[in-house]
Short mmCIF file of C-alpha atoms in Angstrom, two decimals:
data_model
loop_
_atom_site.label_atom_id
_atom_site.label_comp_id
_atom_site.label_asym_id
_atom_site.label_seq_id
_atom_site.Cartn_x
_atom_site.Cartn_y
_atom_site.Cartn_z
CA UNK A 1 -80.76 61.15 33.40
CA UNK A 2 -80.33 57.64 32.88
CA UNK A 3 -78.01 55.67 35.08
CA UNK A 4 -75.39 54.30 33.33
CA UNK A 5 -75.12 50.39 34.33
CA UNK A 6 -71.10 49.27 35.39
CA UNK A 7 -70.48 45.93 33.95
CA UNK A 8 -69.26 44.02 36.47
CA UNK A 9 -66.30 42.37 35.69
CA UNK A 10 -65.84 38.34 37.01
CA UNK A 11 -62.62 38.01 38.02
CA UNK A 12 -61.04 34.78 36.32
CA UNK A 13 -61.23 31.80 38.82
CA UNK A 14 -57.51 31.41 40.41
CA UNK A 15 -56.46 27.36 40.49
CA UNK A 16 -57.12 26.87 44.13
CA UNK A 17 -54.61 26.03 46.27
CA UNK A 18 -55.94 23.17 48.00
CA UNK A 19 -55.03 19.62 46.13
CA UNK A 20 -57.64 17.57 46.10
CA UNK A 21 -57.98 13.80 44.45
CA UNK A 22 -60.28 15.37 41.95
CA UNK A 23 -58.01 18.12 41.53
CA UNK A 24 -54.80 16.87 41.18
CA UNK A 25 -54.25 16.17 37.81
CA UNK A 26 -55.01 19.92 36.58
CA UNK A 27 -52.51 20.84 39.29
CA UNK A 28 -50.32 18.86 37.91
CA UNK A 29 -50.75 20.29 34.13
CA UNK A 30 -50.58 23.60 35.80
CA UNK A 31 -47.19 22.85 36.75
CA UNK A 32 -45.65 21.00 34.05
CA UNK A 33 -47.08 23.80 31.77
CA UNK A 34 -44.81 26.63 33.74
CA UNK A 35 -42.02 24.92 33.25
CA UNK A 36 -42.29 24.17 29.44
CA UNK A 37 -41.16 27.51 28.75
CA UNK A 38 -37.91 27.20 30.30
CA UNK A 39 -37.19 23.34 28.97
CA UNK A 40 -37.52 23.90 25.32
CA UNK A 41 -35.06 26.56 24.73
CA UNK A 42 -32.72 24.86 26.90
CA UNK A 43 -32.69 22.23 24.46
CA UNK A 44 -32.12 24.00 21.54
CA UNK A 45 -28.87 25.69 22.81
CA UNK A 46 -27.82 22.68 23.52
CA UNK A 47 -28.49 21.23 19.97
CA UNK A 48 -26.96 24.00 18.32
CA UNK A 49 -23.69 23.84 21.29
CA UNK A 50 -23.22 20.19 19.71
CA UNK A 51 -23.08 21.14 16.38
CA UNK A 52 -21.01 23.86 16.73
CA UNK A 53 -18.11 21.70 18.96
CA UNK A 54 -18.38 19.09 15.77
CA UNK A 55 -17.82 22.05 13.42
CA UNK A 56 -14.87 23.29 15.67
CA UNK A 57 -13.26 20.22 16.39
CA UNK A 58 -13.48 19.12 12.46
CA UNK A 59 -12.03 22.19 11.46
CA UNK A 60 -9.47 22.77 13.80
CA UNK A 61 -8.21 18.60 13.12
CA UNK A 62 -7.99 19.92 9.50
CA UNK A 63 -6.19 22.54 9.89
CA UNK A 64 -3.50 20.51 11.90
CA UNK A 65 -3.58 18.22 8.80
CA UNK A 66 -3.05 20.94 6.21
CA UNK A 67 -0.18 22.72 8.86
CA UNK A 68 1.62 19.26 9.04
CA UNK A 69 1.19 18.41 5.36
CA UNK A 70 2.98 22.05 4.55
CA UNK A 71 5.61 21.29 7.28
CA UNK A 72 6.81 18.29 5.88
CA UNK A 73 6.34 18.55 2.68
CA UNK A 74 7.10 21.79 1.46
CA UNK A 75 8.89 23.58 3.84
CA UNK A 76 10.37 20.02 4.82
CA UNK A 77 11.00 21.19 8.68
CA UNK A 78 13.48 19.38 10.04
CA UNK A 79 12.89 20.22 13.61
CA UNK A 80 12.49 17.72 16.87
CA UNK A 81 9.15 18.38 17.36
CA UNK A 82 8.07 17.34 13.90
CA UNK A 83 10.86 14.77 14.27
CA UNK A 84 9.27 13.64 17.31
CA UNK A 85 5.72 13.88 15.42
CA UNK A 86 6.62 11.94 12.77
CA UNK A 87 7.92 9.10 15.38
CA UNK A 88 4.24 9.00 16.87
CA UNK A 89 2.47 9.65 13.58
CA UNK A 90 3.47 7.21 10.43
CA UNK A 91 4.14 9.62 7.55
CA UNK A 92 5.84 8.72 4.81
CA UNK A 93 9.25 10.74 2.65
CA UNK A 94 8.80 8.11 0.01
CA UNK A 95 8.30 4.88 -1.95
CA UNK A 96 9.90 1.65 -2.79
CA UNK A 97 8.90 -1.36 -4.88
CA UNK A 98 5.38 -0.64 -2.99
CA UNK A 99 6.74 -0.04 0.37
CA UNK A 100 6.64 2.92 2.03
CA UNK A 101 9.40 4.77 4.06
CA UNK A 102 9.28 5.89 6.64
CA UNK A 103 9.57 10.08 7.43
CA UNK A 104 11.41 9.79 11.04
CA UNK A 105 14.06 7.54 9.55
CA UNK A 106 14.61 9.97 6.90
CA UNK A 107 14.83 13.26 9.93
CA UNK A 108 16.89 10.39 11.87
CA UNK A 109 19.86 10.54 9.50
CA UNK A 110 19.31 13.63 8.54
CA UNK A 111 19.41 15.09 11.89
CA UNK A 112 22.31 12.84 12.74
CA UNK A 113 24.42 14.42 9.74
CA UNK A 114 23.45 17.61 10.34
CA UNK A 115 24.44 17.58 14.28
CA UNK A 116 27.81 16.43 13.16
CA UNK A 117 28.28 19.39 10.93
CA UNK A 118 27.31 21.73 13.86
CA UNK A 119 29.11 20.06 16.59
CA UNK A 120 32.18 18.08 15.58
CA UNK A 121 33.23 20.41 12.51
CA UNK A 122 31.83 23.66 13.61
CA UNK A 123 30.38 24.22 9.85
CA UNK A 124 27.90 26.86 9.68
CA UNK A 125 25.18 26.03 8.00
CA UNK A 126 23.06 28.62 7.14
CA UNK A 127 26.15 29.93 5.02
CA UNK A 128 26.52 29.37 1.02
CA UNK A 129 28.71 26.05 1.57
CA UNK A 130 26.76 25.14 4.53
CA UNK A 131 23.43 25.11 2.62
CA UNK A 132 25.07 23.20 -0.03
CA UNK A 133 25.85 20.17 2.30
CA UNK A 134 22.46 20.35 3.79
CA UNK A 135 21.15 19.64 0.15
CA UNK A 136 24.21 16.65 -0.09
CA UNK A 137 23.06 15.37 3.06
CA UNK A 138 19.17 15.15 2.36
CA UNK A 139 20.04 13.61 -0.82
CA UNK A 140 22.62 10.82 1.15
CA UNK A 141 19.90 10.93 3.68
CA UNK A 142 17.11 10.00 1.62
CA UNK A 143 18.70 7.45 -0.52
CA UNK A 144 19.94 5.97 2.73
CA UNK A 145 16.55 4.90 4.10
CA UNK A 146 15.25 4.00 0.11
CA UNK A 147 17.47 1.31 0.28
CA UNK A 148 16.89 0.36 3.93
CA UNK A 149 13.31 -0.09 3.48
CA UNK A 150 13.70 -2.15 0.37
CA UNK A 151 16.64 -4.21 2.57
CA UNK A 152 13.96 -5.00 4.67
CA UNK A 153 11.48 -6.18 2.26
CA UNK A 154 14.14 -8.58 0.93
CA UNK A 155 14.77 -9.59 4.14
CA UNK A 156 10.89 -11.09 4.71
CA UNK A 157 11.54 -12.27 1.25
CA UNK A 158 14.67 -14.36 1.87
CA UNK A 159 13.69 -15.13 6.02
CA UNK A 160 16.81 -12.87 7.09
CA UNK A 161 16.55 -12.01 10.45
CA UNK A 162 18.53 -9.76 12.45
CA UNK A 163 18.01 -10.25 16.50
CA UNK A 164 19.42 -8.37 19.22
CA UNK A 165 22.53 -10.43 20.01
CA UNK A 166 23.57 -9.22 16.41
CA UNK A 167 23.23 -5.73 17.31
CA UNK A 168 24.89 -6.19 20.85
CA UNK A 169 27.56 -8.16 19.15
CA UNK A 170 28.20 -4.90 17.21
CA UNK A 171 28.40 -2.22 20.17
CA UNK A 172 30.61 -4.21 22.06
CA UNK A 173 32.92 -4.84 18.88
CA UNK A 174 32.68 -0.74 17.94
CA UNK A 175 33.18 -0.28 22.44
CA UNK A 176 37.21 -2.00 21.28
CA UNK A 177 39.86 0.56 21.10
CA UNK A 178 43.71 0.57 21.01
CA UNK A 179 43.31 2.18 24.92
CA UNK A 180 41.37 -0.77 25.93
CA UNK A 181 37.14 -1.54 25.76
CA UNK A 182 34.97 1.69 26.60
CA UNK A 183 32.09 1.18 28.88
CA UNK A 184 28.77 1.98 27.96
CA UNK A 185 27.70 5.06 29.43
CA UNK A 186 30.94 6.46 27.23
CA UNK A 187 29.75 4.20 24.78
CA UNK A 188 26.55 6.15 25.11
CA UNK A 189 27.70 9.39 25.60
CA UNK A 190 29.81 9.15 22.61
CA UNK A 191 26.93 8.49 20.00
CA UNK A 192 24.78 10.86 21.45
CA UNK A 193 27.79 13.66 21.46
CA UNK A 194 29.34 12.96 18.11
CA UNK A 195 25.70 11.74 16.05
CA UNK A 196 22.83 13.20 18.52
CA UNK A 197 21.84 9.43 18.48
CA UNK A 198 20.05 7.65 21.82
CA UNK A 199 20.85 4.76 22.58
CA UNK A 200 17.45 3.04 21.50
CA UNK A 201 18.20 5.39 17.83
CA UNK A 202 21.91 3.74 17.61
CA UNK A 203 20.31 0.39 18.00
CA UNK A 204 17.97 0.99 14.95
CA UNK A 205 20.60 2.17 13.02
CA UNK A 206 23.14 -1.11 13.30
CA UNK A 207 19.99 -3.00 13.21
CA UNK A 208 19.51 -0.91 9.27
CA UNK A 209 23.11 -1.67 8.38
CA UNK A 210 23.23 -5.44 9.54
CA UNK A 211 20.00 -6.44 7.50
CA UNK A 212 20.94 -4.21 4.24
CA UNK A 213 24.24 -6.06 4.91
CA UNK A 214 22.83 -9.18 5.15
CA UNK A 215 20.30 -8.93 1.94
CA UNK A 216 23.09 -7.64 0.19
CA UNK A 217 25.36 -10.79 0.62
CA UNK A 218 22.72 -13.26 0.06
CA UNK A 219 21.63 -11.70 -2.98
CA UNK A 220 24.70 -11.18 -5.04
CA UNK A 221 25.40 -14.14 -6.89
CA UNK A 222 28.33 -13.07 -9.14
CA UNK A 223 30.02 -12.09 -5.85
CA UNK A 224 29.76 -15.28 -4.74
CA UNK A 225 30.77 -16.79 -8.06
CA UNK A 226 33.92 -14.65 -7.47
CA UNK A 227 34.68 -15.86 -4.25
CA UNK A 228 34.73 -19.04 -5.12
CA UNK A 229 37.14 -18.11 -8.47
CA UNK A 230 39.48 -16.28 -5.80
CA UNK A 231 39.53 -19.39 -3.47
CA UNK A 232 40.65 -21.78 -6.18
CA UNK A 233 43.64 -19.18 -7.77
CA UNK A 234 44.51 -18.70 -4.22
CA UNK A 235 45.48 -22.60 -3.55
CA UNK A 236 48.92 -21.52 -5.08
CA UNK A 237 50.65 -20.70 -2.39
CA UNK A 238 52.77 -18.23 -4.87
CA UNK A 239 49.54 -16.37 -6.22
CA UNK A 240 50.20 -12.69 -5.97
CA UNK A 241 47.36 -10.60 -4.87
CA UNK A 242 47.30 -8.09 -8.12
CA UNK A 243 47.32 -11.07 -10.25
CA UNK A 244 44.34 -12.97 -8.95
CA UNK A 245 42.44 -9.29 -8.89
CA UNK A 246 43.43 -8.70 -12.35
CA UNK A 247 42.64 -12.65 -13.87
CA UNK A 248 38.95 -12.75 -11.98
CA UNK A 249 37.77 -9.65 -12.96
CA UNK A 250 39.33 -9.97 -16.35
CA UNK A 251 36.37 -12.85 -17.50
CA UNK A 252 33.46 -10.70 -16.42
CA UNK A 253 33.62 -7.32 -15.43
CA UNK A 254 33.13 -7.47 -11.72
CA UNK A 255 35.86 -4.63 -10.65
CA UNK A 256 37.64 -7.57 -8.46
CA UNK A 257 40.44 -5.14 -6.79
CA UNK A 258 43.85 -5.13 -4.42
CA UNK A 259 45.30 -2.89 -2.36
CA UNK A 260 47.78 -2.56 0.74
CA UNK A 261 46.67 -0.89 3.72
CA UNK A 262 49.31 0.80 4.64
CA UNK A 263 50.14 0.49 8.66
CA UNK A 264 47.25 1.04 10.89
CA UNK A 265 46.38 0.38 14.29
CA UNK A 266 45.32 -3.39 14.80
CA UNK A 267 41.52 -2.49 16.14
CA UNK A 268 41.36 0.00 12.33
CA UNK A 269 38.02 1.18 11.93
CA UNK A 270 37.86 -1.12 8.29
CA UNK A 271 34.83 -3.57 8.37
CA UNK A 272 37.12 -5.91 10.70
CA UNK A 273 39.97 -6.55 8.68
CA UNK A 274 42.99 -5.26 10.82
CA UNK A 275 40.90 -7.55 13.32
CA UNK A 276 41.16 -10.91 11.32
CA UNK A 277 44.85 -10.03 9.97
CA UNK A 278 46.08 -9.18 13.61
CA UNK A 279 45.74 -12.75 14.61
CA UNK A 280 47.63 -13.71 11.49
CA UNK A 281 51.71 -14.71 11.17
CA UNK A 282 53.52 -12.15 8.84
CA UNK A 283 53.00 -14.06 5.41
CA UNK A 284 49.85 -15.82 6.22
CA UNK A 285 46.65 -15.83 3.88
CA UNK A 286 43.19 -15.07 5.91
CA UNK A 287 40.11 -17.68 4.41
CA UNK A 288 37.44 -15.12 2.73
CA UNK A 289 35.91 -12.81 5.18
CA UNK A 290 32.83 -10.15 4.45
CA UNK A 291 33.24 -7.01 5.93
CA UNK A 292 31.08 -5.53 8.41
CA UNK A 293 30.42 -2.38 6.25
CA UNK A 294 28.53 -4.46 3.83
CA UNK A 295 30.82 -3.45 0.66
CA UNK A 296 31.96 -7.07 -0.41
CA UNK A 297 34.27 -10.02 0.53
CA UNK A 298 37.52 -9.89 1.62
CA UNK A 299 40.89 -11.76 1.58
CA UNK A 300 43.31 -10.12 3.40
CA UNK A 301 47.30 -11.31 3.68
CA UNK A 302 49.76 -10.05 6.98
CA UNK A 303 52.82 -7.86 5.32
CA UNK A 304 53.64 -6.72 8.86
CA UNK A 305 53.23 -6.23 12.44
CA UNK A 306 54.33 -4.16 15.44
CA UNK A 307 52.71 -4.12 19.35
CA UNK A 308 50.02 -1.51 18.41
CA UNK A 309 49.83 -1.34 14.50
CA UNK A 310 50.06 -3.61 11.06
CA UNK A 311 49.74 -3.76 7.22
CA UNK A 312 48.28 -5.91 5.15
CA UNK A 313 47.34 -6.78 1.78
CA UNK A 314 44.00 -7.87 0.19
CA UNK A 315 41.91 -8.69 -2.52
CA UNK A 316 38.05 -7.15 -2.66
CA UNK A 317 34.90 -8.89 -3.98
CA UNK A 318 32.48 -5.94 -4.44
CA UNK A 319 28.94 -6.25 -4.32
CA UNK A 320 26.89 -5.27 -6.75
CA UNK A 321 23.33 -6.55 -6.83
CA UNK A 322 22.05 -4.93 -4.13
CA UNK A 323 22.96 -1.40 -5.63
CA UNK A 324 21.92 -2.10 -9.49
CA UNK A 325 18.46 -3.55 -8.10
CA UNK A 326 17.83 -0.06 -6.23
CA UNK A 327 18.93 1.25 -9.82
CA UNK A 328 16.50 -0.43 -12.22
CA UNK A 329 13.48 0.26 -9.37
CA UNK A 330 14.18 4.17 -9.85
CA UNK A 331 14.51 4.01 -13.72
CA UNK A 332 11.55 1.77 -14.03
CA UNK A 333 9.90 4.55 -11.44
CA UNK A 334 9.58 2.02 -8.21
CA UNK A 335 11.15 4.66 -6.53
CA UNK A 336 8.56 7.55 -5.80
CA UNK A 337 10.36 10.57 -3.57
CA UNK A 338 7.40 12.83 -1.71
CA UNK A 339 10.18 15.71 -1.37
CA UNK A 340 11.66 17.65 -3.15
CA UNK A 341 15.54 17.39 -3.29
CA UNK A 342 17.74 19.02 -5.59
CA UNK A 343 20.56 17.24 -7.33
CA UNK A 344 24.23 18.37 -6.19
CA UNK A 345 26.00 20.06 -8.95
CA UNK A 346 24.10 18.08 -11.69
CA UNK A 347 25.60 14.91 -10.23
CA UNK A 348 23.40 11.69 -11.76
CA UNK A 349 21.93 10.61 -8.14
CA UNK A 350 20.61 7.38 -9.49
CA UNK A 351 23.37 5.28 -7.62
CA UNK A 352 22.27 4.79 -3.85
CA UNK A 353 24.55 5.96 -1.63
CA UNK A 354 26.02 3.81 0.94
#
């Protein structure tokens, strides 16, 4: 029988353990190669976390975007938070002339109007007639801050400036009563009761009305011309009011008008007028005055006077350029709205509101 020969198998030679100078670069590879296999796909997951946070963070950005975009402009919410969004981010409702306006004035008034419905007149408005002032006031709303933004780009034009004396000259004129002067925290209290307006949001709106005011004055050169036609007629001491109305806007047009007041308490709530004819004597003729709602010059005459309350009469000097300006921007299309607001009982919207 033969004998059948075992192979003998060599075991493989194990690294020894002892670290020689000879032998320490192979111990070396020997341990840099174990961990190889735990470094690489380490590195890959962390390629692929990367990419995957970009592609979240992108996405999730957008949708914000497209959320907001739907928000405002097609379901047009009116809420404080977006108000409050719209404040930090510059959005705009619209165009004018090239300059944009912006979409927290627009919730400003529009918030303003609508907490006066709520509050002070208890209308409610998710009701047929309540939803029909909504639409009124979006449309007063919007055509409110059209014209303020183009005020304000005459203003650069013509170097008007309006600084904050003007618009502390204001609250403590609107702080007078017939009781006596209000302090501030009611002065406060009140605009934020009655308009849901902070004091900081009361301040921008004066500061709106005193620069539209302004550009509208400086611009309107036929009221001017008028004032200057009602000065001369009035040098007769005779002149009668409804005369001079009648003679100066006879020669052009210009809807000069008169009026009597009727009695009203001398601090009236009528651009200042009761003001300027309380410190008149019964019979006396005020120089031309503009009023501090913006609507035109005034001359105003005393009829009569108690302790608490007067008449007067007066002559008006509209103004007019300011207003057909905003008109020929929206019929040449200078005027770009990026809402949509429907027109109130097919009424012709082109005239800005005041």
């Amino acid at each position: 029988m033969k004998k059948i020969k075992l192979k003998r198998f060599q075991k493989k030679q194990a690294v020894t353990s002892r670290i020689t100078n000879e032998t320490v670069a192979e111990h070396r590879e020997y341990i840099l190669a174990g961990g190889r296999k735990f470094k690489y796909p380490i590195q890959y997951s962390r390629h692929r976390v990367v990419i995957n946070t970009i592609i979240i963070t992108v996405s999730t950005v957008l949708l914000l975007l497209l959320v907001g975009w739907w928000q405002l402009y097609v379901a047009q919410n009116t809420t404080t938070f977006f108000y409050r969004v719209t404040k930090v981010t510059p959005v705009p409702v619209a165009s004018v002339n090239g300059r944009l306006v912006a979409y927290s004035d627009y919730l400003m008034y529009l918030n303003s109007s609508v907490h006066y419905l709520k509050q002070n007149e208890q209308t409610n408005i998710d009701s047929e007639d309540g939803r029909r002032q909504i639409d009124y006031i979006k449309r007063k709303s919007i055509d409110n801050v059209i014209a303020n933004a183009y005020a304000e780009q005459l203003a650069s034009e013509y170097k008007i400036t309006i600084t904050d004396k003007d618009v502390e000259a204001i609250i403590n004129q609107d702080k007078i009563t017939n009781s006596g002067v209000m302090s501030q925290e009611t002065y406060e209290a009140s605009a934020l009761n009655l308009l849901g307006w902070t004091p900081e949001e009361n301040k921008d709106v004066i500061r709106d009305r005193l620069i539209r005011n302004a550009v509208s004055y400086e611009i309107d050169d036929l009221a001017k011309s008028n004032v200057d036609k009602v000065t001369e007629l009035l040098q007769n001491k005779d002149a009668d009011f409804d005369q001079v109305a009648k003679t100066v806007s006879g020669k052009d047009n210009s809807n000069v008008t008169s009026g009597v007041s009727g009695l009203v308490p001398n601090f009236n709530n009528d651009g200042g007028l009761s003001v300027v004819a309380s410190k008149l004597q019964i019979g006396q003729v005020s120089s031309v005055i503009k009023s501090t709602t913006g609507d035109g010059y005034y001359v105003v005459k005393l009829l009569d006077k108690t302790d608490s309350k007067l008449s007067y009469a007066f002559i008006k000097i509209p103004l007019t350029s300011f207003s057909n300006r905003l008109i020929e921007l929206r019929k040449n299309n200078k005027i770009n709205e990026y809402i949509s607001i429907p027109l109130i009982n097919n009424q012709d919207l082109s005239q800005p509101k005041e």
